Amino acid sequence: MRKTISAVILGLLVGITAYAQQSKKPNIIIILTDDHAVSTIGAYCSKYGATSHIDRLAKEGALFNKAFVVNSICGPSRAVLLTGKYSHVNGMRDNRDTFDASQDVFPARLKASGFQTAWIGKWHLVSYPQGFTYWNILPGQGQYYNPDLINMQGDTIRKQGYVTDVITELTLDFLDNRDSSKPFFVVVGEKAPHRTWMPDIQDLGRFDQVNFPLPKNFYDRYTDRIAAGMQDMSIEKTMKLGYDLKMKSEPDALAASFLARMDPDQRLKWNAYYDKIDEDFRKQKLKGRELTEWKFQRYMRDYYSTTLSLDRNIGKILSYLDQNNLSKNTIVVYTSDQGFYMGEHGWFDKRFMYEESMRTPLIIRYPGVIKPGVISNQIVSNVDFAPSFLEAAGLPIPAAIQGKSMMPLLRNFKTSIRKSAYYHFYEYPGEHSVLKHFGIRTSRFKLIRFYEHKDFWELYDLEKDPNEMKNLYGLKNYRSITEDLKAQLQQLCEENKDETALKVLAQNLE
Ligand code: CA
């Protein structure tokens, strides 16, 4: 009898200890937006007041000025986040690949350790998620209005409403219905503000009074930069009046199919707004630079308006955490799958290793670990996310993970976890015609190697030339720094086992 009582007490103690350890584990929410440029976020530098809730997160946590992606394109970026491995290792090199979701993804490890895990919204990896307690995803790119969602049974169900609201609703439903004795991990996969930047009805016209200044290098002529001159992502030539800018006088079948999803009320309000702009546009008969600059203004206004719902919905998630007493024990991460060009070099879209698209917003609120209001200039990469969250959850980091945990940095912002960031983009030939390239970004310099279809190097001194307008490669004064960067790049390629890049480097192109 005595023995039995001791066993019961021991059992209880073990149970209580396990519970205490479990309850100490932080919850984790990653809000992953799509194509959100740092230049449009108040906490970074935007002056237009579109992001008060994201800005709140930055005030309460840490903002990273040098957060980079390893491959600036939608699907591959999500694969890097899930695996902590570079594209050539996780197999998702470009948007045409299919992600093998059965591979070792860190949310599955969180789940196995007792987390309730979920991925909600944009997934964009072709295969279905594996290793999650719950998922509900947009097919492919998804739709802004009355979006379809694929549930865990594989059924596609249309949801009434605006996509960003729908994703938040599903997220809060998951949180409401979770097993609250367990910690949770959620990725809120936003569609916004991806092309074609379709704002919520209530936000139409909210930036029409703003005259956005043209970036200084809007009329870039791409001197010394072959790939920049070859791209097909300019506002002037590539951006379409019908598809991108919603002008019905330039009919576009895809744009029409987006509108066809709207209910009569949504469509009435949408048309009331855009038809007026279209009528005015046709009267003006713009040409040349006037036309290009009109397109730029429309692009900026639609894009910014689309981010309003995004920010409002982030506010809803933060309020939910506050109201349910979860804020103190929840890590909230705000990031995007990459950056975006807002007219810099005359462009929209991403893909290049240049700053606007290689950089991504990253804000982390982690009460008890990160002091409010930190601004970090340390280099971090999206390949570092997986090991960081595993460590935050008290789990070991598998040896096969290639990223470095950011936890030492989050505990002490003087700590540097990496000297440089590695990059490799593969999707050529492909949409927007950006050549294949890889390279290294240190705190001051960037060395890029374009290869295969055209072989050449580019070098930038980001201190002297933050807009990357002057390719310094081959200049006498930069020879020794170039040699040093090449050696560092060679070492990175070896460490990361990037055989494609190593073969290119072996060509010893001067
Ligand atoms: Ca994207």
Short mmCIF file of C-alpha atoms and ligand atoms in Angstrom, two decimals:
data_model
loop_
_atom_site.label_atom_id
_atom_site.label_comp_id
_atom_site.label_asym_id
_atom_site.label_seq_id
_atom_site.Cartn_x
_atom_site.Cartn_y
_atom_site.Cartn_z
CA MET A 1 0.00 0.00 0.00
CA ARG A 2 2.79 2.35 1.06
CA LYS A 3 4.68 1.55 -2.10
CA THR A 4 1.59 2.33 -4.17
CA ILE A 5 1.13 5.73 -2.47
CA SER A 6 4.81 6.62 -3.09
CA ALA A 7 4.41 5.57 -6.70
CA VAL A 8 1.31 7.78 -7.01
CA ILE A 9 3.13 10.74 -5.41
CA LEU A 10 6.16 10.17 -7.63
CA GLY A 11 3.90 9.92 -10.63
CA LEU A 12 2.20 13.18 -9.67
CA LEU A 13 5.54 14.93 -9.18
CA VAL A 14 6.80 13.75 -12.56
CA GLY A 15 3.53 14.91 -14.08
CA ILE A 16 3.69 18.33 -12.39
CA THR A 17 7.33 18.82 -13.44
CA ALA A 18 6.53 17.84 -17.01
CA TYR A 19 3.56 20.22 -16.97
CA ALA A 20 5.69 23.05 -15.55
CA GLN A 21 8.31 22.50 -18.25
CA GLN A 22 5.65 22.31 -20.90
CA SER A 23 3.89 25.47 -19.71
CA LYS A 24 7.19 27.38 -19.79
CA LYS A 25 7.50 26.78 -23.51
CA PRO A 26 6.60 29.94 -25.39
CA ASN A 27 3.87 29.98 -27.99
CA ILE A 28 5.04 31.10 -31.42
CA ILE A 29 3.12 33.03 -34.09
CA ILE A 30 4.78 33.83 -37.41
CA ILE A 31 2.90 36.36 -39.49
CA LEU A 32 4.33 35.75 -42.94
CA THR A 33 3.24 38.32 -45.49
CA ASP A 34 3.90 38.12 -49.20
CA ASP A 35 6.05 40.68 -51.02
CA HIS A 36 5.92 43.29 -48.24
CA ALA A 37 8.61 45.89 -48.91
CA VAL A 38 10.42 47.34 -45.88
CA SER A 39 10.15 50.75 -47.56
CA THR A 40 6.36 50.72 -47.00
CA ILE A 41 6.49 49.92 -43.28
CA GLY A 42 6.44 52.79 -40.79
CA ALA A 43 8.77 51.10 -38.31
CA TYR A 44 11.40 50.98 -41.07
CA CYS A 45 11.04 54.28 -42.87
CA SER A 46 7.65 54.77 -44.53
CA LYS A 47 5.94 58.08 -43.80
CA TYR A 48 2.44 57.18 -44.91
CA GLY A 49 1.04 55.66 -41.72
CA ALA A 50 -0.18 52.35 -43.15
CA THR A 51 1.26 50.07 -40.49
CA SER A 52 0.41 51.22 -36.95
CA HIS A 53 0.06 47.66 -35.59
CA ILE A 54 3.27 46.42 -37.19
CA ASP A 55 4.93 49.54 -35.80
CA ARG A 56 3.56 48.68 -32.34
CA LEU A 57 5.16 45.26 -32.60
CA ALA A 58 8.51 46.91 -33.41
CA LYS A 59 8.20 49.21 -30.38
CA GLU A 60 7.55 46.20 -28.17
CA GLY A 61 10.23 43.99 -29.69
CA ALA A 62 13.22 44.04 -32.01
CA LEU A 63 13.43 45.34 -35.57
CA PHE A 64 16.07 43.84 -37.88
CA ASN A 65 17.61 46.11 -40.49
CA LYS A 66 19.70 43.38 -42.07
CA ALA A 67 17.34 40.42 -42.40
CA PHE A 68 17.80 38.71 -45.75
CA VAL A 69 16.22 35.88 -47.69
CA VAL A 70 18.36 33.25 -49.41
CA ASN A 71 16.20 33.07 -52.56
CA SER A 72 13.85 35.96 -53.19
CA ILE A 73 10.73 34.24 -54.47
CA CYS A 74 7.49 32.98 -52.89
CA GLY A 75 7.54 29.14 -52.75
CA PRO A 76 11.28 28.70 -52.18
CA SER A 77 11.22 31.22 -49.34
CA ARG A 78 8.54 29.23 -47.50
CA ALA A 79 10.54 26.02 -48.04
CA VAL A 80 13.61 27.68 -46.47
CA LEU A 81 11.52 28.81 -43.50
CA LEU A 82 10.14 25.30 -42.95
CA THR A 83 13.44 23.44 -43.25
CA GLY A 84 16.26 25.78 -42.20
CA LYS A 85 17.99 24.60 -45.37
CA TYR A 86 18.99 26.31 -48.61
CA SER A 87 16.94 25.78 -51.77
CA HIS A 88 19.38 23.29 -53.35
CA VAL A 89 19.04 21.10 -50.25
CA ASN A 90 15.28 21.39 -49.57
CA GLY A 91 14.63 20.89 -53.29
CA MET A 92 12.44 23.96 -53.85
CA ARG A 93 14.67 26.03 -56.14
CA ASP A 94 11.92 27.95 -57.92
CA ASN A 95 8.15 28.33 -58.01
CA ARG A 96 7.86 25.51 -60.57
CA ASP A 97 9.25 22.88 -58.18
CA THR A 98 7.06 20.85 -55.83
CA PHE A 99 8.06 20.89 -52.17
CA ASP A 100 8.56 17.47 -50.62
CA ALA A 101 6.53 18.15 -47.49
CA SER A 102 7.47 14.79 -45.98
CA GLN A 103 11.02 16.00 -45.33
CA ASP A 104 12.21 17.15 -41.91
CA VAL A 105 10.28 20.39 -41.28
CA PHE A 106 10.70 22.07 -37.90
CA PRO A 107 6.95 22.47 -37.13
CA ALA A 108 6.71 18.64 -37.16
CA ARG A 109 9.38 18.55 -34.45
CA LEU A 110 7.43 21.14 -32.45
CA LYS A 111 4.30 19.02 -32.82
CA ALA A 112 6.12 15.85 -31.71
CA SER A 113 7.28 17.71 -28.60
CA GLY A 114 3.71 18.64 -27.65
CA PHE A 115 2.97 21.86 -29.56
CA GLN A 116 -0.34 22.41 -31.31
CA THR A 117 0.80 23.49 -34.75
CA ALA A 118 -0.99 25.19 -37.63
CA TRP A 119 -0.37 26.71 -41.06
CA ILE A 120 -3.20 28.93 -42.24
CA GLY A 121 -3.46 30.88 -45.53
CA LYS A 122 -0.93 31.07 -48.32
CA TRP A 123 1.29 27.98 -48.54
CA HIS A 124 2.28 27.94 -52.24
CA LEU A 125 4.37 24.77 -52.14
CA VAL A 126 2.18 22.65 -54.48
CA SER A 127 2.16 19.63 -52.09
CA TYR A 128 -0.04 19.70 -48.97
CA PRO A 129 1.42 20.47 -45.53
CA GLN A 130 2.62 17.58 -43.36
CA GLY A 131 3.45 17.49 -39.68
CA PHE A 132 0.81 20.02 -38.59
CA THR A 133 -2.04 19.61 -36.09
CA TYR A 134 -4.16 21.81 -38.34
CA TRP A 135 -3.88 23.44 -41.74
CA ASN A 136 -6.16 25.32 -44.07
CA ILE A 137 -4.48 26.76 -47.14
CA LEU A 138 -5.11 28.88 -50.20
CA PRO A 139 -4.61 26.96 -53.44
CA GLY A 140 -1.52 28.38 -55.18
CA GLN A 141 -1.47 32.16 -55.03
CA GLY A 142 -5.04 32.29 -53.71
CA GLN A 143 -7.64 34.98 -54.38
CA TYR A 144 -8.22 38.33 -52.69
CA TYR A 145 -12.01 38.18 -52.80
CA ASN A 146 -14.15 35.27 -51.54
CA PRO A 147 -11.11 32.97 -51.60
CA ASP A 148 -11.12 29.19 -51.88
CA LEU A 149 -9.34 27.30 -49.10
CA ILE A 150 -8.23 23.68 -49.04
CA ASN A 151 -8.87 21.93 -45.73
CA MET A 152 -7.14 18.89 -44.21
CA GLN A 153 -9.61 16.54 -45.92
CA GLY A 154 -8.50 17.96 -49.25
CA ASP A 155 -11.85 19.70 -49.83
CA THR A 156 -11.85 23.11 -51.48
CA ILE A 157 -14.28 25.49 -49.78
CA ARG A 158 -15.08 29.04 -50.82
CA LYS A 159 -15.15 31.56 -47.97
CA GLN A 160 -17.10 34.78 -48.27
CA GLY A 161 -15.06 37.90 -47.56
CA TYR A 162 -11.70 39.54 -48.09
CA VAL A 163 -8.75 37.16 -47.91
CA THR A 164 -6.85 38.88 -45.10
CA ASP A 165 -9.98 38.91 -42.89
CA VAL A 166 -10.69 35.28 -43.75
CA ILE A 167 -7.15 34.19 -42.76
CA THR A 168 -7.41 36.02 -39.44
CA GLU A 169 -10.81 34.47 -38.73
CA LEU A 170 -9.42 30.98 -39.32
CA THR A 171 -6.38 31.78 -37.16
CA LEU A 172 -8.49 32.98 -34.23
CA ASP A 173 -10.80 29.96 -34.64
CA PHE A 174 -7.78 27.68 -34.40
CA LEU A 175 -6.59 29.49 -31.27
CA ASP A 176 -10.08 29.36 -29.71
CA ASN A 177 -10.44 25.64 -30.35
CA ARG A 178 -6.91 24.51 -29.53
CA ASP A 179 -5.94 22.29 -26.61
CA SER A 180 -4.94 25.11 -24.26
CA SER A 181 -2.89 22.80 -22.03
CA LYS A 182 -0.31 22.74 -24.84
CA PRO A 183 1.82 25.51 -26.35
CA PHE A 184 0.95 26.55 -29.90
CA PHE A 185 2.81 27.38 -33.08
CA VAL A 186 0.99 29.14 -35.92
CA VAL A 187 2.07 30.45 -39.28
CA VAL A 188 -0.38 33.06 -40.54
CA GLY A 189 0.33 32.89 -44.27
CA GLU A 190 -0.89 36.15 -45.72
CA LYS A 191 -1.63 36.62 -49.40
CA ALA A 192 -1.31 40.40 -49.18
CA PRO A 193 0.23 42.50 -50.55
CA HIS A 194 1.11 40.20 -53.49
CA ARG A 195 0.41 41.25 -57.08
CA THR A 196 -2.16 42.37 -58.21
CA TRP A 197 -2.50 44.44 -55.02
CA MET A 198 -6.30 44.32 -54.71
CA PRO A 199 -7.33 46.37 -51.66
CA ASP A 200 -10.27 45.62 -49.40
CA ILE A 201 -13.39 47.60 -50.50
CA GLN A 202 -13.25 49.78 -47.38
CA ASP A 203 -9.67 50.81 -48.21
CA LEU A 204 -10.16 51.82 -51.85
CA GLY A 205 -8.82 55.28 -52.52
CA ARG A 206 -7.22 55.73 -49.12
CA PHE A 207 -3.95 56.95 -50.66
CA ASP A 208 -5.38 58.88 -53.59
CA GLN A 209 -4.38 62.19 -52.09
CA VAL A 210 -0.76 61.11 -51.75
CA ASN A 211 1.64 61.95 -54.54
CA PHE A 212 4.37 59.39 -54.02
CA PRO A 213 7.86 60.67 -54.87
CA LEU A 214 9.68 58.75 -57.59
CA PRO A 215 12.69 56.85 -56.27
CA LYS A 216 15.94 58.59 -57.29
CA ASN A 217 16.88 55.67 -59.54
CA PHE A 218 13.43 55.26 -61.11
CA TYR A 219 14.90 56.06 -64.53
CA ASP A 220 17.88 53.73 -64.09
CA ARG A 221 19.60 52.97 -67.43
CA TYR A 222 21.42 49.90 -66.00
CA THR A 223 24.89 50.94 -67.11
CA ASP A 224 27.47 48.23 -66.19
CA ARG A 225 24.66 45.88 -65.07
CA ILE A 226 23.75 43.35 -67.76
CA ALA A 227 21.08 41.39 -65.84
CA ALA A 228 19.35 44.55 -64.62
CA GLY A 229 19.16 45.66 -68.24
CA MET A 230 17.68 42.30 -69.33
CA GLN A 231 14.86 41.97 -66.79
CA ASP A 232 11.17 42.13 -67.60
CA MET A 233 9.79 43.69 -64.43
CA SER A 234 9.63 47.38 -65.11
CA ILE A 235 6.70 49.62 -64.33
CA GLU A 236 7.19 51.21 -67.74
CA LYS A 237 7.17 48.07 -69.94
CA THR A 238 6.00 45.09 -67.87
CA MET A 239 3.26 46.43 -65.61
CA LYS A 240 -0.10 46.00 -67.31
CA LEU A 241 -2.84 48.58 -67.26
CA GLY A 242 -5.62 45.97 -67.29
CA TYR A 243 -4.13 43.16 -65.20
CA ASP A 244 -2.12 45.10 -62.64
CA LEU A 245 -3.84 48.46 -62.53
CA LYS A 246 -7.45 47.32 -63.03
CA MET A 247 -8.29 49.54 -66.03
CA LYS A 248 -11.17 47.86 -67.84
CA SER A 249 -10.49 49.87 -70.99
CA GLU A 250 -7.50 47.51 -71.34
CA PRO A 251 -9.38 44.18 -71.04
CA ASP A 252 -7.56 41.36 -69.28
CA ALA A 253 -9.03 37.88 -68.84
CA LEU A 254 -7.29 37.16 -65.53
CA ALA A 255 -8.25 40.49 -64.02
CA ALA A 256 -11.84 39.83 -65.14
CA SER A 257 -11.74 36.40 -63.45
CA PHE A 258 -10.71 38.06 -60.14
CA LEU A 259 -13.70 40.40 -60.39
CA ALA A 260 -16.00 37.52 -61.31
CA ARG A 261 -15.49 36.14 -57.80
CA MET A 262 -16.97 39.22 -56.17
CA ASP A 263 -20.56 39.34 -54.96
CA PRO A 264 -22.80 42.06 -56.47
CA ASP A 265 -22.22 44.47 -53.58
CA GLN A 266 -18.44 44.10 -53.69
CA ARG A 267 -18.38 44.49 -57.45
CA LEU A 268 -20.59 47.57 -57.42
CA LYS A 269 -18.27 49.36 -54.99
CA TRP A 270 -15.15 48.15 -56.78
CA ASN A 271 -16.44 49.35 -60.16
CA ALA A 272 -17.62 52.66 -58.73
CA TYR A 273 -14.05 53.35 -57.67
CA TYR A 274 -12.02 52.00 -60.62
CA ASP A 275 -14.39 53.02 -63.44
CA LYS A 276 -13.97 56.65 -62.48
CA ILE A 277 -10.19 56.33 -62.53
CA ASP A 278 -10.35 54.54 -65.88
CA GLU A 279 -12.55 57.27 -67.37
CA ASP A 280 -10.20 59.97 -66.17
CA PHE A 281 -7.18 57.98 -67.42
CA ARG A 282 -8.63 57.63 -70.92
CA LYS A 283 -9.36 61.36 -71.12
CA GLN A 284 -5.76 62.19 -70.31
CA LYS A 285 -4.28 60.17 -73.22
CA LEU A 286 -0.94 59.89 -71.44
CA LYS A 287 2.24 58.89 -73.20
CA GLY A 288 5.94 58.38 -72.42
CA ARG A 289 7.10 59.39 -68.97
CA GLU A 290 3.71 60.81 -68.03
CA LEU A 291 2.13 57.41 -68.61
CA THR A 292 4.90 55.58 -66.71
CA GLU A 293 4.57 57.96 -63.76
CA TRP A 294 0.79 57.60 -63.75
CA LYS A 295 1.29 53.82 -63.55
CA PHE A 296 3.76 54.28 -60.70
CA GLN A 297 1.23 56.35 -58.70
CA ARG A 298 -1.56 53.83 -59.27
CA TYR A 299 0.77 50.98 -58.25
CA MET A 300 1.83 52.73 -55.06
CA ARG A 301 -1.77 53.61 -54.15
CA ASP A 302 -3.11 50.10 -54.71
CA TYR A 303 -0.18 48.48 -52.91
CA TYR A 304 -0.38 50.77 -49.88
CA SER A 305 -4.17 50.38 -49.70
CA THR A 306 -3.76 46.59 -49.73
CA THR A 307 -1.45 46.78 -46.71
CA LEU A 308 -4.14 48.57 -44.65
CA SER A 309 -6.17 45.39 -44.19
CA LEU A 310 -2.98 43.49 -43.47
CA ASP A 311 -2.11 45.85 -40.66
CA ARG A 312 -5.67 45.98 -39.31
CA ASN A 313 -5.72 42.18 -39.15
CA ILE A 314 -2.36 42.04 -37.39
CA GLY A 315 -3.98 44.38 -34.88
CA LYS A 316 -6.80 41.85 -34.40
CA ILE A 317 -4.29 39.06 -33.70
CA LEU A 318 -2.35 41.21 -31.22
CA SER A 319 -5.63 42.17 -29.47
CA TYR A 320 -6.62 38.52 -29.26
CA LEU A 321 -3.32 37.71 -27.54
CA ASP A 322 -3.80 40.66 -25.14
CA GLN A 323 -7.40 39.75 -24.31
CA ASN A 324 -6.59 36.10 -23.73
CA ASN A 325 -3.58 36.80 -21.57
CA LEU A 326 -1.26 35.21 -24.10
CA SER A 327 0.96 38.15 -25.06
CA LYS A 328 3.54 37.58 -22.33
CA ASN A 329 4.24 33.99 -23.28
CA THR A 330 3.99 34.28 -27.07
CA ILE A 331 6.78 35.04 -29.51
CA VAL A 332 5.29 37.12 -32.33
CA VAL A 333 7.31 37.25 -35.53
CA TYR A 334 6.45 39.61 -38.34
CA THR A 335 8.21 38.92 -41.62
CA SER A 336 7.65 38.61 -45.37
CA ASP A 337 8.72 35.92 -47.84
CA GLN A 338 10.97 38.60 -49.38
CA GLY A 339 11.10 42.28 -50.16
CA PHE A 340 9.75 44.11 -53.21
CA TYR A 341 10.64 46.96 -55.56
CA MET A 342 8.50 50.03 -55.13
CA GLY A 343 9.81 51.73 -58.27
CA GLU A 344 13.52 51.46 -57.38
CA HIS A 345 15.45 50.83 -60.65
CA GLY A 346 12.04 51.43 -62.32
CA TRP A 347 10.76 48.06 -61.06
CA PHE A 348 8.10 46.12 -59.25
CA ASP A 349 8.57 42.40 -58.28
CA LYS A 350 11.60 40.79 -56.56
CA ARG A 351 14.09 37.97 -57.52
CA PHE A 352 17.31 40.00 -57.68
CA MET A 353 19.96 39.89 -54.97
CA TYR A 354 19.77 43.68 -54.82
CA GLU A 355 18.74 45.16 -51.48
CA GLU A 356 15.03 45.87 -52.04
CA SER A 357 14.23 42.21 -52.71
CA MET A 358 16.97 40.40 -50.77
CA ARG A 359 16.02 42.32 -47.64
CA THR A 360 12.87 41.31 -45.85
CA PRO A 361 11.09 42.94 -42.92
CA LEU A 362 11.72 41.13 -39.65
CA ILE A 363 10.28 42.14 -36.30
CA ILE A 364 10.29 39.84 -33.29
CA ARG A 365 8.45 40.46 -30.03
CA TYR A 366 9.63 38.07 -27.37
CA PRO A 367 8.70 39.27 -23.87
CA GLY A 368 11.21 38.38 -21.19
CA VAL A 369 13.96 37.80 -23.75
CA ILE A 370 13.97 40.83 -26.09
CA LYS A 371 13.83 44.28 -24.55
CA PRO A 372 11.29 46.60 -26.21
CA GLY A 373 12.50 48.91 -28.97
CA VAL A 374 15.69 47.14 -30.06
CA ILE A 375 16.97 47.98 -33.53
CA SER A 376 19.49 45.44 -34.78
CA ASN A 377 21.97 45.84 -37.62
CA GLN A 378 23.27 42.29 -37.25
CA ILE A 379 22.95 40.09 -40.31
CA VAL A 380 20.31 37.35 -40.10
CA SER A 381 18.83 35.17 -42.81
CA ASN A 382 15.54 33.33 -43.25
CA VAL A 383 17.52 30.07 -43.19
CA ASP A 384 18.09 30.91 -39.50
CA PHE A 385 14.39 30.86 -38.54
CA ALA A 386 13.93 27.08 -38.12
CA PRO A 387 16.86 26.55 -35.72
CA SER A 388 15.86 29.67 -33.75
CA PHE A 389 12.33 28.45 -33.07
CA LEU A 390 13.51 24.95 -32.24
CA GLU A 391 15.88 26.42 -29.66
CA ALA A 392 13.16 28.76 -28.31
CA ALA A 393 10.99 25.65 -27.84
CA GLY A 394 13.81 23.93 -25.94
CA LEU A 395 14.44 21.39 -28.69
CA PRO A 396 17.76 20.22 -30.14
CA ILE A 397 18.78 21.54 -33.56
CA PRO A 398 19.35 18.69 -36.05
CA ALA A 399 22.85 18.64 -37.54
CA ALA A 400 21.41 18.75 -41.08
CA ILE A 401 19.94 22.22 -40.51
CA GLN A 402 22.09 24.80 -42.32
CA GLY A 403 20.87 27.99 -40.62
CA LYS A 404 22.18 29.35 -37.34
CA SER A 405 19.98 29.91 -34.32
CA MET A 406 19.28 33.59 -33.66
CA MET A 407 18.73 32.89 -29.95
CA PRO A 408 22.23 34.06 -28.84
CA LEU A 409 21.52 37.31 -30.70
CA LEU A 410 18.00 37.70 -29.27
CA ARG A 411 19.43 37.31 -25.76
CA ASN A 412 22.24 39.77 -26.44
CA PHE A 413 22.09 42.05 -29.46
CA LYS A 414 25.84 42.59 -29.41
CA THR A 415 26.28 38.97 -30.45
CA SER A 416 26.74 38.35 -34.13
CA ILE A 417 25.54 35.00 -35.45
CA ARG A 418 26.88 35.39 -39.00
CA LYS A 419 29.39 37.58 -40.86
CA SER A 420 27.54 37.35 -44.14
CA ALA A 421 24.41 36.14 -45.90
CA TYR A 422 24.36 33.71 -48.83
CA TYR A 423 21.97 33.99 -51.78
CA HIS A 424 21.06 31.88 -54.80
CA PHE A 425 18.28 32.53 -57.33
CA TYR A 426 17.44 29.91 -59.98
CA GLU A 427 14.29 30.80 -61.92
CA TYR A 428 15.65 31.50 -65.42
CA PRO A 429 14.32 31.36 -68.03
CA GLY A 430 11.18 32.39 -66.22
CA GLU A 431 8.68 35.11 -65.50
CA HIS A 432 10.34 38.54 -65.32
CA SER A 433 13.57 37.29 -66.94
CA VAL A 434 16.01 37.57 -64.07
CA LEU A 435 19.23 35.61 -64.77
CA LYS A 436 20.44 32.90 -62.40
CA HIS A 437 22.80 34.26 -59.80
CA PHE A 438 24.33 33.65 -56.41
CA GLY A 439 26.49 35.67 -54.09
CA ILE A 440 27.53 36.96 -50.71
CA ARG A 441 26.35 39.99 -48.76
CA THR A 442 28.58 41.17 -45.93
CA SER A 443 27.82 44.14 -43.69
CA ARG A 444 29.31 46.47 -46.30
CA PHE A 445 29.81 44.68 -49.62
CA LYS A 446 27.90 42.52 -52.03
CA LEU A 447 29.51 40.25 -54.59
CA ILE A 448 27.17 38.65 -57.15
CA ARG A 449 27.94 36.02 -59.77
CA PHE A 450 25.49 35.71 -62.64
CA TYR A 451 25.92 32.44 -64.53
CA GLU A 452 24.83 29.98 -67.18
CA HIS A 453 23.02 32.11 -69.76
CA LYS A 454 25.44 34.97 -69.23
CA ASP A 455 28.53 34.87 -67.02
CA PHE A 456 29.68 37.95 -65.15
CA TRP A 457 30.37 39.43 -61.73
CA GLU A 458 28.97 42.46 -59.92
CA LEU A 459 30.36 44.16 -56.84
CA TYR A 460 28.72 46.85 -54.74
CA ASP A 461 29.96 49.00 -51.88
CA LEU A 462 26.72 49.50 -49.96
CA GLU A 463 28.18 52.19 -47.75
CA LYS A 464 29.00 54.42 -50.72
CA ASP A 465 26.28 53.19 -53.05
CA PRO A 466 23.25 51.92 -51.10
CA ASN A 467 21.08 51.95 -54.24
CA GLU A 468 23.47 49.62 -56.11
CA MET A 469 23.90 51.76 -59.20
CA LYS A 470 27.65 51.35 -59.72
CA ASN A 471 29.13 47.94 -60.44
CA LEU A 472 32.65 48.15 -59.02
CA TYR A 473 33.81 44.76 -60.21
CA GLY A 474 37.20 44.89 -61.90
CA LEU A 475 38.12 48.35 -60.60
CA LYS A 476 41.70 48.54 -59.37
CA ASN A 477 40.87 49.97 -55.94
CA TYR A 478 38.52 47.09 -55.24
CA ARG A 479 40.76 44.19 -56.32
CA SER A 480 41.83 43.14 -52.87
CA ILE A 481 38.32 43.35 -51.40
CA THR A 482 37.07 41.37 -54.40
CA GLU A 483 39.62 38.60 -53.79
CA ASP A 484 38.65 38.50 -50.13
CA LEU A 485 34.93 38.32 -50.96
CA LYS A 486 35.55 35.57 -53.53
CA ALA A 487 37.37 33.52 -50.89
CA GLN A 488 34.48 34.04 -48.46
CA LEU A 489 31.96 33.10 -51.14
CA GLN A 490 33.92 29.94 -52.00
CA GLN A 491 33.91 28.98 -48.33
CA LEU A 492 30.16 29.62 -48.00
CA CYS A 493 29.42 27.48 -51.07
CA GLU A 494 31.56 24.68 -49.63
CA GLU A 495 29.92 24.90 -46.20
CA ASN A 496 26.46 24.95 -47.76
CA LYS A 497 27.39 22.18 -50.22
CA ASP A 498 26.11 24.19 -53.17
CA GLU A 499 27.56 22.07 -55.99
CA THR A 500 26.03 24.21 -58.75
CA ALA A 501 27.71 27.33 -57.40
CA LEU A 502 31.01 25.51 -56.79
CA LYS A 503 31.10 24.37 -60.43
CA VAL A 504 30.53 27.95 -61.56
CA LEU A 505 33.29 29.24 -59.26
CA ALA A 506 35.67 26.58 -60.59
CA GLN A 507 35.53 28.33 -63.98
CA ASN A 508 37.74 31.10 -62.52
CA LEU A 509 36.01 33.84 -64.53
CA GLU A 510 37.96 37.09 -64.26
CA CA B 1 6.43 36.58 -52.33
#
